[in-house]
Amino acid sequence: MKIVAFGASTSRQSINKQLASYAASLVPSAEVEVLDLNDFDVPLFSQDKEAEIGQPDAAKAFLAKLDEADALVISFAEHNGSYSAAYKNLFDWASRIRQKVYQDKSVVLLSTSPGPGGAKTVLAAAAGSAPYFGADVKSTLSIPSFYDNFNVEQGKLSDPELEQALLTAVAALV
Ligand SMILES: Cc1cc2nc3c(=O)[nH]c(=O)nc-3n(C[C@H](O)[C@H](O)[C@H](O)COP(=O)(O)O)c2cc1C
């Protein structure tokens, strides 16, 4: 099984990228590719811009990466209760190429933030809308208070209950 994982953020030290990467690594004998959204740089979407430039190569390249996967692990950064502008923008471009952005893949949706809410609000929004974009959502999990529960040096969760919850979440992919 090939898993493509990414944090829905362009932060260089994205905690969601760290979480998505770790979660994907827990799937036994899966081949994992971790995307960095900085590699898919697109201009700010508008229909005028779309009429001017058409479909950006970076949005096509992002969809091509999703197509290579059997399953996706996505962890959402929350900005003011919603998606990061960077992911929403890339997603909007991608959705104009095909509405089924997630192309009927099995998907685990995660979120985390430094605060106790764990970016639950954006996770709920993503889980609610992802099926309209071709995601077969197998499980969702929010990790609160990232820096209390994740050992950044070791790149893994330090809280045993959350570790178990994450193992259960990713087990839904196999
Ligand atoms: C503009 C802005 C708005 C934010 N809003 C929220 C929020 O609504 N909820 C939350 O839990 N964290 C919020 N945060 C903190 C983010 O969770 C934190 O920056 C986190 O590291 C983002 O994930 P990332 O590291 O994967 O980019 C916000 C951060 C910024 C810069």
PDB file of C-alpha atoms in Angstrom, residues 38 45 74 139:
ATOM      1  CA  ASN A  38       5.522  24.471  -0.393  1.00  0.00           C
ATOM      2  CA  PHE A  45      -7.311  31.768  -6.820  1.00  0.00           C
ATOM      3  CA  ILE A  74      -4.014  14.497   5.954  1.00  0.00           C
ATOM      4  CA  SER A 139     -11.380   7.757  10.621  1.00  0.00           C
TER       5      SER A 139
END
